[in-house]
Amino acid sequence: MKQEMKGLLLEDRWAPVTSEMGFLELGAEQAAQAYATWAREVMTPRGITVEVLPVTGTLEQVLSSLLPLTSGERRRHLFIPTHSAWTAYVADQWTGTDAASPMSAMARRLSIRGLRVVAVPHTLRGNQGRYGAVMLEVYGPEQPGKISNTVRALGASNDGGRWVFDQSGEPFPFEQVEQYQARRVRDRFTFEMLKDYLRHLGLAPFEEDFYMPPGSCAWLIQKTGPFGTILQEYTLEEARAARVL
Amino acid sequence: MIQQILLIRKPLDVALWWASGPWEDLAHWSHPLSEWERKYAEAMSAQTVPEALRMWPLVTPQRLTLEQREDMEQRLGTGAAAAEGYAHWENRRRIVNHYVLTHPATLQQLLGVYGLARDFNPLHFALERGWQMGSGQEMFTEQKVSQLGAAQEFFTALAVGVAAGKLMTATRPVPGWGVPEPVGPGKVEAPPAPPRAVARAPEPAPAPAPPAPAPGTLAPSPELVQALTGKNPTPQVPVGSRLRQDVTVKPKVPKLRETDRPISPSPRQNAQLQADIKYLKDVLQAENIRVNQQQVTLANGQRVGINRPDLQFDYQGQRYHVEYDSLTSGRGPAHQSRLTNNDPDAIIIRIIIPEE
């Protein structure tokens, strides 16, 4: 069962890294420095050094600074400027970026908005391919009386064999809420809807020219030091062979 | 499950609880029926129960339908163990269905809806009241009714109908007396419709979101904090053999779902879970946090079971699984063993939340 999803970023060549991305409503350098400050609070007592390094080039060139991809703990995180008020976030996890935890925590810490954006075509056939998912999570500043800072979450995903639709929070005025009643679960939140919602939020994250405005640079967070676990490294091709194809 | 029903009681709430948790989380509810569940099923499917209220008999793995088998293969895998687990889950579903559909409150509601639908059509109304006047019984339910009352309702409705007709005739607008005539097609453009407030489509049946305790005061679970500083109060158990349905699961990892979802009908457990997640994200920079999703290894490496730990996450290159239990729940040790068998490298934390 294959689900078409045309118009993915870089034609999905950088999946699984870009299958999930984070966004912070902040300039790239500020976002990277704020993340590094937070990371140092946690990493320095363990003897781990956190550096912030500028990276220039095309989108694919700056994404290459994350390589090799790794298992275990995250060593590299990348903040990429865009033609908008938002900065993109990806990391070096070989199975794909986890944007949920860092974006949610940064949104609360900096009192700004953060996003988690997921677009994975459902290509599973036997033991090949991937479970499909379309997700959007919007985080915000700390809210008095609330534990979670998730402002809005929407997702249609195949959770290991069964399609599920999740939503929480108040809908935005631009949402096509009637679509959430669609008979097929996967039709309740589609890739087209995701793109439309993101356009309303001021993002075009599936278009290459949305990233790296002329004269700008991305910012790489590099952690070095005594990580506890055994590190395994993967090329992008190895990760794709295991996780995407 | 019987305990849950006794706790929740209201049939609609029981149905919502089932839809939001056990219906989806099949693996958690595939163990053999408890004594109370068996007794409920035996009592309610006995021949002495009137047929209309009788529960369907318990299903066995051999009697699963083709459709059920397809569902089973997708959600539990194949084999005898999966069929047995699926049959247990199906029997629980039947118990919940029976409880909800035969509860007096549900029946009362259905009778009300029936009465409304019946009386909405004037012809049915007249026929029904005529039958009641003649027989003294409701036509469909055969409940006793007052013949005098039926006659009174019939004549009152007749009088109201006649009076309304006369009133409408008396107040009918006369053409040319200030009321615009209907516009013919193409004759004059109709004025633009006033902006219409778009009604928001009803949202799908929400998961029961019980009120949480005052969140500002909630600290992370002491068991969690201790475990992450190397002093796990939960003794780890030796690795045993894995269940067949876990061994045969596809290693492909689904995406992590939003973590605000509840894990239990207990408001206290859900609030504690959210306080723990906040601590993991904001203070410890834990990653790959999953709530009530199938078990996966470090860094989303692979799926290793169809069981669904309440909470799982990575911290400092280590995978952790957390189960929240009440003092009286006896399932904690079995869940812990299964988690360990599926991923011997993971650390398991059990957290006891006192009951409200």
XYZ file of C-alpha atoms in Angstrom:
601
model
C 0.000 0.000 0.000
C 1.766 3.140 -1.164
C 0.679 6.643 -0.386
C 1.890 9.352 -2.743
C 3.260 12.501 -1.158
C 4.549 14.766 -3.888
C 6.584 17.861 -3.117
C 8.641 16.698 -0.144
C 11.752 18.686 0.688
C 14.635 17.866 -1.706
C 12.414 15.119 -3.135
C 12.905 13.252 0.128
C 16.602 12.586 -0.641
C 17.489 13.584 2.905
C 14.956 11.343 4.593
C 14.974 10.222 7.358
C 16.821 13.367 8.558
C 14.263 15.801 7.102
C 11.174 13.576 7.515
C 10.704 15.356 10.789
C 11.848 18.940 11.369
C 11.551 21.474 14.128
C 11.028 25.231 13.794
C 11.524 28.055 16.265
C 10.143 31.563 15.766
C 13.539 33.172 16.257
C 16.663 34.070 14.224
C 19.022 31.178 13.477
C 22.026 32.431 15.421
C 19.920 33.381 18.443
C 18.217 30.005 18.391
C 21.538 28.165 18.147
C 23.138 30.200 20.935
C 20.116 29.738 23.199
C 20.154 26.005 22.529
C 23.891 25.835 23.237
C 23.452 27.676 26.534
C 20.783 25.220 27.594
C 22.859 22.228 26.403
C 25.892 23.449 28.368
C 23.838 23.523 31.573
C 23.222 19.810 31.139
C 26.437 18.674 29.394
C 29.215 20.611 31.128
C 28.873 18.685 34.451
C 29.435 15.515 32.394
C 32.633 16.935 30.872
C 31.047 17.384 27.449
C 31.914 20.506 25.443
C 29.280 22.322 23.379
C 30.433 24.466 20.432
C 28.470 26.652 18.020
C 29.937 26.663 14.490
C 28.784 28.599 11.392
C 28.096 26.553 8.238
C 27.692 28.035 4.769
C 26.601 26.692 1.401
C 23.458 25.326 -0.186
C 20.812 23.549 1.873
C 22.268 20.138 1.006
C 25.761 21.315 1.879
C 24.716 22.544 5.309
C 22.742 19.336 5.935
C 25.952 17.437 5.183
C 27.520 18.984 8.284
C 25.353 16.580 10.323
C 27.088 13.536 8.830
C 27.887 10.897 9.828
C 24.531 10.133 11.410
C 24.777 8.457 14.784
C 23.029 6.122 17.184
C 22.971 6.725 20.931
C 23.057 10.312 22.164
C 22.845 13.289 19.831
C 26.213 14.844 18.916
C 25.162 17.390 16.317
C 22.195 19.703 15.927
C 21.708 22.152 13.069
C 19.815 25.448 13.018
C 19.054 26.655 9.487
C 17.850 30.190 8.638
C 14.817 30.643 6.392
C 13.112 33.413 4.417
C 10.754 33.901 7.343
C 10.757 34.577 11.068
C 11.291 30.856 11.654
C 14.513 28.860 12.013
C 14.599 25.184 11.064
C 16.047 22.470 13.301
C 17.390 19.002 12.431
C 19.722 16.598 14.243
C 22.076 13.711 13.534
C 19.940 10.802 14.797
C 20.316 7.998 12.238
C 16.633 7.146 12.446
C 15.559 10.749 11.886
C 15.290 13.948 13.848
C 13.289 14.051 17.070
C 11.983 17.599 17.063
C 9.286 17.160 19.702
C 11.372 17.340 22.865
C 13.817 20.152 21.953
C 11.231 22.385 20.250
C 8.738 22.025 23.078
C 11.378 22.745 25.727
C 12.898 25.685 23.799
C 9.474 27.242 23.221
C 8.802 27.169 26.932
C 12.297 28.314 27.880
C 12.394 31.266 25.456
C 8.653 32.073 25.591
C 8.313 31.763 21.820
C 6.472 29.468 19.415
C 7.991 26.209 18.237
C 6.823 23.598 15.752
C 7.228 19.920 15.024
C 6.507 19.054 11.390
C 6.354 15.440 10.191
C 5.742 14.244 6.628
C 6.428 10.589 5.883
C 4.792 8.804 2.932
C 3.256 5.434 3.776
C 5.379 3.071 1.696
C 5.312 -0.032 3.838
C 5.242 -3.265 1.888
C 6.225 -6.403 3.761
C 9.359 -5.506 5.678
C 10.279 -2.654 3.336
C 9.292 0.996 3.457
C 7.976 3.235 6.206
C 4.887 3.778 8.275
C 3.229 6.954 7.014
C 2.616 10.049 9.120
C 1.514 13.648 8.722
C 1.832 15.673 11.907
C 1.930 19.232 13.125
C 2.550 20.246 16.711
C 2.636 23.859 17.864
C 4.258 24.696 21.181
C 4.141 27.949 23.065
C 5.327 29.692 26.208
C 4.551 28.353 29.660
C 0.880 28.756 30.438
C -0.237 29.364 34.013
C -2.112 26.393 35.424
C -1.102 24.047 32.587
C 1.582 21.395 32.632
C 1.937 20.967 28.882
C 2.857 23.851 26.572
C 1.429 22.164 23.462
C -0.874 24.765 21.921
C -2.174 22.563 19.125
C -1.372 19.068 17.916
C -2.690 17.295 14.836
C -1.594 14.004 13.384
C -2.709 11.201 11.096
C -0.239 8.377 11.355
C 0.075 4.661 10.977
C 0.922 3.538 14.491
C 2.422 0.167 13.700
C -0.339 -1.274 11.527
C -3.312 0.916 12.296
C -4.095 4.472 11.232
C -4.823 6.868 14.076
C -5.853 10.501 14.168
C -4.715 12.599 17.113
C -5.599 16.137 17.962
C -5.455 18.342 21.022
C -5.781 22.051 21.734
C -7.987 24.693 20.109
C -8.159 24.706 16.298
C -6.672 27.678 14.423
C -9.156 29.747 12.384
C -7.592 28.509 9.139
C -8.049 24.810 9.853
C -10.309 22.657 7.665
C -12.027 21.118 10.681
C -14.724 19.414 8.607
C -11.981 17.228 7.118
C -11.356 15.683 10.543
C -14.591 13.733 10.083
C -13.345 11.966 6.930
C -14.196 8.271 6.897
C -10.632 7.151 6.192
C -8.425 8.083 9.111
C -5.485 8.966 6.885
C -7.639 11.512 5.013
C -8.357 13.481 8.175
C -5.018 15.263 8.067
C -3.225 15.102 4.724
C 0.086 16.387 3.416
C -1.788 19.079 1.437
C -3.542 20.238 4.621
C -0.221 20.315 6.451
C 1.332 22.520 3.747
C -1.701 24.812 3.815
C -1.623 25.185 7.604
C 2.104 25.885 7.540
C 1.584 28.524 4.849
C -0.833 30.255 7.220
C 1.838 30.137 9.911
C 4.332 31.730 7.511
C 6.345 28.667 6.458
C 7.035 26.819 3.202
C 9.276 24.116 4.659
C 9.029 21.682 1.746
C 10.563 24.127 -0.724
C 14.334 24.223 -0.990
C 14.511 27.968 -1.629
C 12.723 28.617 1.667
C 16.062 27.963 3.383
C 19.425 29.718 3.452
C 18.704 33.292 2.307
C 21.682 34.844 0.438
C 24.487 35.866 2.762
C 23.174 33.827 5.684
C 24.725 30.857 7.413
C 23.413 27.896 9.354
C 24.648 27.105 12.863
C 25.912 23.706 13.928
C 25.897 22.666 17.582
C 28.751 20.223 18.055
C 29.099 18.224 21.288
C 32.354 16.457 22.134
C 33.468 14.566 25.203
C 32.923 11.380 27.195
C 29.591 10.066 25.952
C 28.642 6.931 27.825
C 27.254 4.779 25.061
C 29.029 3.051 22.211
C 28.630 5.217 19.152
C 27.693 3.711 15.847
C 27.999 5.861 12.740
C 25.994 5.711 9.529
C 26.282 7.361 6.141
C 23.089 8.874 4.769
C 22.885 5.962 2.316
C 23.132 3.399 5.111
C 20.457 5.155 7.125
C 18.195 5.357 4.076
C 18.720 1.689 3.261
C 17.686 0.714 6.767
C 14.983 3.263 7.480
C 13.545 4.613 4.264
C 13.746 2.148 1.378
C -12.045 -4.213 33.550
C -14.991 -4.874 35.863
C -13.251 -2.630 38.383
C -13.092 0.110 35.769
C -16.777 -0.290 34.991
C -17.612 -0.107 38.680
C -15.435 2.961 38.990
C -16.836 4.803 35.980
C -20.419 3.423 36.113
C -22.112 5.752 33.591
C -22.580 3.774 30.359
C -21.538 6.622 28.046
C -18.375 7.212 30.084
C -17.603 3.487 30.023
C -18.003 3.501 26.223
C -15.695 6.518 25.913
C -13.125 4.916 28.194
C -13.162 1.749 26.076
C -12.879 3.706 22.826
C -9.973 5.801 24.045
C -7.905 3.049 25.618
C -8.575 -0.690 25.456
C -10.179 -0.564 22.018
C -6.952 0.714 20.581
C -4.523 -0.796 23.028
C -5.354 -4.368 22.283
C -2.107 -5.773 23.630
C -2.758 -4.436 27.123
C -6.116 -6.196 27.247
C -5.283 -9.543 25.707
C -4.536 -11.440 28.915
C -6.971 -14.131 30.147
C -10.247 -12.941 31.639
C -10.266 -12.353 35.367
C -12.649 -14.255 37.611
C -15.027 -11.282 37.767
C -15.024 -10.892 33.994
C -15.744 -14.597 33.515
C -18.543 -14.505 36.055
C -20.130 -11.467 34.395
C -20.032 -13.158 31.008
C -21.363 -16.474 32.337
C -24.197 -14.817 34.254
C -25.268 -12.529 31.436
C -25.104 -15.098 28.646
C -27.096 -17.719 30.612
C -30.334 -19.040 29.105
C -32.259 -17.685 32.083
C -31.532 -14.097 30.948
C -34.335 -12.766 28.673
C -33.172 -13.027 25.079
C -33.291 -9.280 24.449
C -30.880 -8.666 27.326
C -28.711 -11.729 26.874
C -25.012 -11.291 26.162
C -23.377 -13.050 23.241
C -21.512 -16.148 24.450
C -17.762 -15.955 24.924
C -15.751 -16.378 21.757
C -12.902 -18.902 21.497
C -9.796 -18.589 19.295
C -11.257 -21.214 16.945
C -14.479 -19.248 16.426
C -12.968 -15.944 15.328
C -14.514 -14.677 12.108
C -12.480 -13.937 8.990
C -12.731 -10.216 9.658
C -11.568 -10.673 13.242
C -8.643 -12.768 12.060
C -7.578 -10.028 9.646
C -7.764 -7.464 12.421
C -5.839 -9.795 14.715
C -3.036 -10.310 12.194
C -2.642 -6.592 11.742
C -2.628 -5.788 15.425
C -1.289 -8.852 17.222
C 0.358 -10.949 14.547
C -0.390 -14.557 13.726
C -0.319 -17.827 15.626
C -2.149 -19.534 18.442
C -0.973 -17.091 21.125
C -2.191 -14.119 19.103
C -5.569 -15.791 18.492
C -5.971 -16.524 22.167
C -5.058 -12.947 23.126
C -7.424 -11.567 20.519
C -10.266 -13.761 21.789
C -9.724 -12.443 25.336
C -9.816 -8.862 24.055
C -12.946 -9.592 21.977
C -14.675 -11.055 25.035
C -13.879 -7.905 26.992
C -15.318 -5.862 24.156
C -18.515 -7.920 24.376
C -18.749 -7.357 28.114
C -18.409 -3.589 27.673
C -20.920 -3.587 24.797
C -23.383 -5.572 26.849
C -22.988 -3.325 29.872
C -23.415 -0.140 27.826
C -26.327 -1.313 25.662
C -28.382 -2.981 28.386
C -27.825 -0.401 31.097
C -31.179 1.070 32.272
C -29.976 4.602 31.459
C -29.208 3.590 27.864
C -32.584 1.871 27.469
C -34.367 4.915 28.876
C -32.519 7.103 26.391
C -33.416 4.817 23.493
C -37.080 4.773 24.508
C -37.071 8.570 24.624
C -35.580 8.795 21.141
C -38.091 6.209 19.896
C -41.026 8.184 21.356
C -39.780 11.397 19.759
C -39.287 9.804 16.352
C -42.682 8.084 16.562
C -44.610 11.253 17.450
C -42.821 13.456 14.933
C -44.876 12.050 12.053
C -48.569 13.139 12.513
C -49.862 9.940 10.892
C -47.837 7.731 13.263
C -48.895 9.910 16.162
C -52.591 9.512 15.328
C -52.297 5.743 14.705
C -50.301 5.191 17.890
C -52.749 7.175 20.057
C -55.689 5.360 18.474
C -54.033 2.009 19.321
C -53.364 3.157 22.874
C -56.986 4.280 23.348
C -58.220 0.895 22.136
C -55.736 -1.491 23.805
C -54.269 0.460 26.749
C -50.766 -0.552 25.579
C -47.945 1.142 23.707
C -47.934 -0.359 20.217
C -44.234 -1.320 20.001
C -42.991 -1.698 23.581
C -46.304 -3.086 24.904
C -45.931 -0.947 28.014
C -49.203 -0.177 29.813
C -50.507 3.356 29.170
C -53.555 5.313 30.284
C -56.340 5.139 27.665
C -57.778 8.404 28.963
C -54.356 10.094 28.756
C -53.907 8.863 25.167
C -57.313 10.297 24.218
C -56.447 13.599 25.855
C -53.122 13.819 23.958
C -54.852 12.997 20.669
C -57.590 15.630 20.993
C -55.197 18.267 22.317
C -52.920 17.755 19.304
C -55.952 17.857 16.983
C -57.128 21.138 18.527
C -53.669 22.698 18.298
C -53.397 21.639 14.649
C -56.755 23.146 13.712
C -56.032 26.401 15.596
C -52.588 26.727 13.987
C -54.108 26.224 10.527
C -56.678 28.949 11.110
C -54.021 31.323 12.439
C -51.789 30.755 9.386
C -54.705 31.433 7.035
C -55.604 34.640 8.884
C -52.049 36.008 8.774
C -51.138 34.967 5.191
C -49.457 37.946 3.422
C -51.397 39.532 0.581
C -49.309 40.247 -2.593
C -48.609 43.943 -3.066
C -48.979 44.841 0.607
C -45.356 45.709 1.227
C -44.039 42.178 0.971
C -41.834 41.597 -2.104
C -43.030 38.937 -4.487
C -40.815 35.948 -5.138
C -38.062 36.705 -7.645
C -38.221 34.757 -10.897
C -35.093 33.211 -12.358
C -32.957 35.817 -14.103
C -35.351 38.594 -13.176
C -33.527 40.356 -10.371
C -30.343 39.342 -8.646
C -30.864 38.189 -5.123
C -29.050 40.265 -2.547
C -25.811 38.746 -1.348
C -26.275 36.389 1.516
C -25.147 37.799 4.819
C -21.825 36.480 5.987
C -22.463 33.138 7.556
C -20.794 32.050 10.662
C -19.118 28.785 9.731
C -20.076 26.248 12.294
C -17.159 24.211 13.413
C -17.630 20.574 12.582
C -18.082 18.437 15.656
C -14.826 16.926 16.743
C -14.457 13.167 16.937
C -15.417 11.569 20.210
C -12.807 13.004 22.540
C -10.755 10.804 24.761
C -12.098 11.197 28.268
C -9.869 13.898 29.684
C -10.381 13.797 33.395
C -9.625 16.922 35.400
C -6.046 16.941 36.603
C -4.879 17.927 40.047
C -3.440 21.450 40.426
C -0.496 21.217 38.025
C 1.694 23.900 39.531
C 2.280 21.818 42.609
C 3.132 18.584 40.870
C 6.768 17.469 41.161
C 8.310 14.713 39.037
C 7.871 11.197 40.407
C 10.513 10.418 43.052
C 10.982 6.952 41.504
C 11.838 8.561 38.164
C 14.246 11.087 39.657
C 16.005 8.385 41.668
C 16.261 6.028 38.707
C 17.864 8.692 36.542
C 20.485 9.404 39.165
C 21.498 5.734 39.145
C 19.450 4.601 42.151
C 16.490 2.936 40.500
C 14.093 1.817 43.252
C 12.595 -0.742 40.848
C 14.637 -3.963 41.045
C 15.397 -5.178 37.524
C 14.268 -8.703 36.636
C 16.146 -11.447 34.778
C 15.611 -11.771 31.036
C 13.129 -14.450 30.018
C 11.652 -15.677 26.779
C 9.670 -13.287 24.588
C 6.066 -13.673 23.607
C 5.497 -14.931 20.092
C 3.546 -11.823 19.113
C 6.503 -9.666 20.181
C 9.061 -11.797 18.361
C 7.117 -11.597 15.109
C 6.504 -7.852 15.156
C 7.925 -5.866 12.236
C 11.010 -3.959 13.396
C 9.890 -0.824 11.529
C 9.269 2.050 13.936
C 6.151 4.238 13.651
C 6.477 7.962 14.309
C 6.071 9.128 17.868
C 2.635 10.543 18.583
C 1.793 13.578 20.649
C 2.525 13.000 24.299
C -0.477 14.766 25.829
C -2.613 11.637 25.432
C -3.932 9.999 28.622
C -2.696 6.612 29.805
C -5.424 5.893 32.290
C -8.898 6.933 33.497
C -7.131 8.115 36.643
C -6.635 11.924 36.577
C -3.813 11.564 39.044
C -1.853 9.162 36.842
C -2.289 11.362 33.768
C -1.220 14.503 35.606
C 1.839 12.749 37.047
C 2.774 11.481 33.597
C 2.691 15.037 32.205
C 4.745 16.374 35.120
C 7.324 13.647 34.467
C 7.451 14.444 30.735
C 8.001 18.120 31.486
C 10.891 17.217 33.782
C 12.408 14.900 31.166
C 12.201 17.494 28.385
C 13.007 20.725 30.165
C 15.516 19.657 32.780
C 17.179 16.532 31.428
C 16.942 17.014 27.629
C 15.583 13.481 27.262
C 14.543 12.573 23.723
C 12.371 10.188 21.718
C 9.659 10.357 24.365
C 6.676 8.125 23.617
C 3.411 7.724 25.487
C 1.339 4.558 25.180
C 3.020 3.416 21.966
C 4.544 0.076 21.111
C 7.922 -0.688 22.632
C 10.969 0.541 20.701
C 14.690 0.513 21.483
C 17.196 3.339 21.961
C 17.064 6.161 19.381
C 13.998 4.605 17.749
C 16.307 1.791 16.610
C 13.658 -0.894 16.188
C 10.241 -1.979 17.367
C 10.548 -4.967 19.686
C 7.027 -5.621 20.920
C 3.369 -4.837 20.534
C 3.093 -4.062 24.234
C 2.669 -0.397 25.043
C 4.606 0.979 27.988
C 2.996 4.052 29.512
C 6.131 6.123 28.925
C 9.446 5.466 27.170
C 12.377 7.769 26.455
C 16.150 8.074 25.856
C 18.388 9.717 28.422
C 22.180 9.814 28.219
C 22.265 7.052 25.617
C 19.996 4.736 27.612
C 16.447 3.583 26.874
C 13.976 3.733 29.777
C 10.447 2.347 30.047
C 8.063 3.516 32.743
C 4.868 1.838 33.951
C 2.436 3.697 36.197
C 0.372 1.464 38.443
C -2.037 1.749 41.318
C -1.432 -0.005 44.609
C -4.044 -2.634 43.833
C -3.048 -3.327 40.234
C -1.368 -6.676 39.945
C -0.126 -6.283 36.396
C 3.066 -4.335 37.046
C 5.451 -7.314 37.407
C 4.149 -8.971 34.217
C 4.545 -5.751 32.264
C 8.066 -5.283 33.599
C 9.096 -8.808 32.600
C 7.744 -8.359 29.101
C 9.585 -5.051 28.667
C 12.848 -6.602 29.841
C 12.431 -9.693 27.678
C 11.897 -7.523 24.621
C 14.819 -5.190 25.306
C 17.327 -6.500 27.866
C 19.378 -3.287 27.549
C 16.512 -1.071 28.683
C 15.919 0.072 32.245
C 12.431 -0.333 33.667
C 10.918 2.015 36.226
C 7.668 1.224 38.020
C 5.828 4.087 39.620
C 2.984 3.551 42.069
C 0.366 6.287 42.078
C -1.956 6.138 45.088
C -5.604 5.784 44.171
C -7.929 8.747 44.610
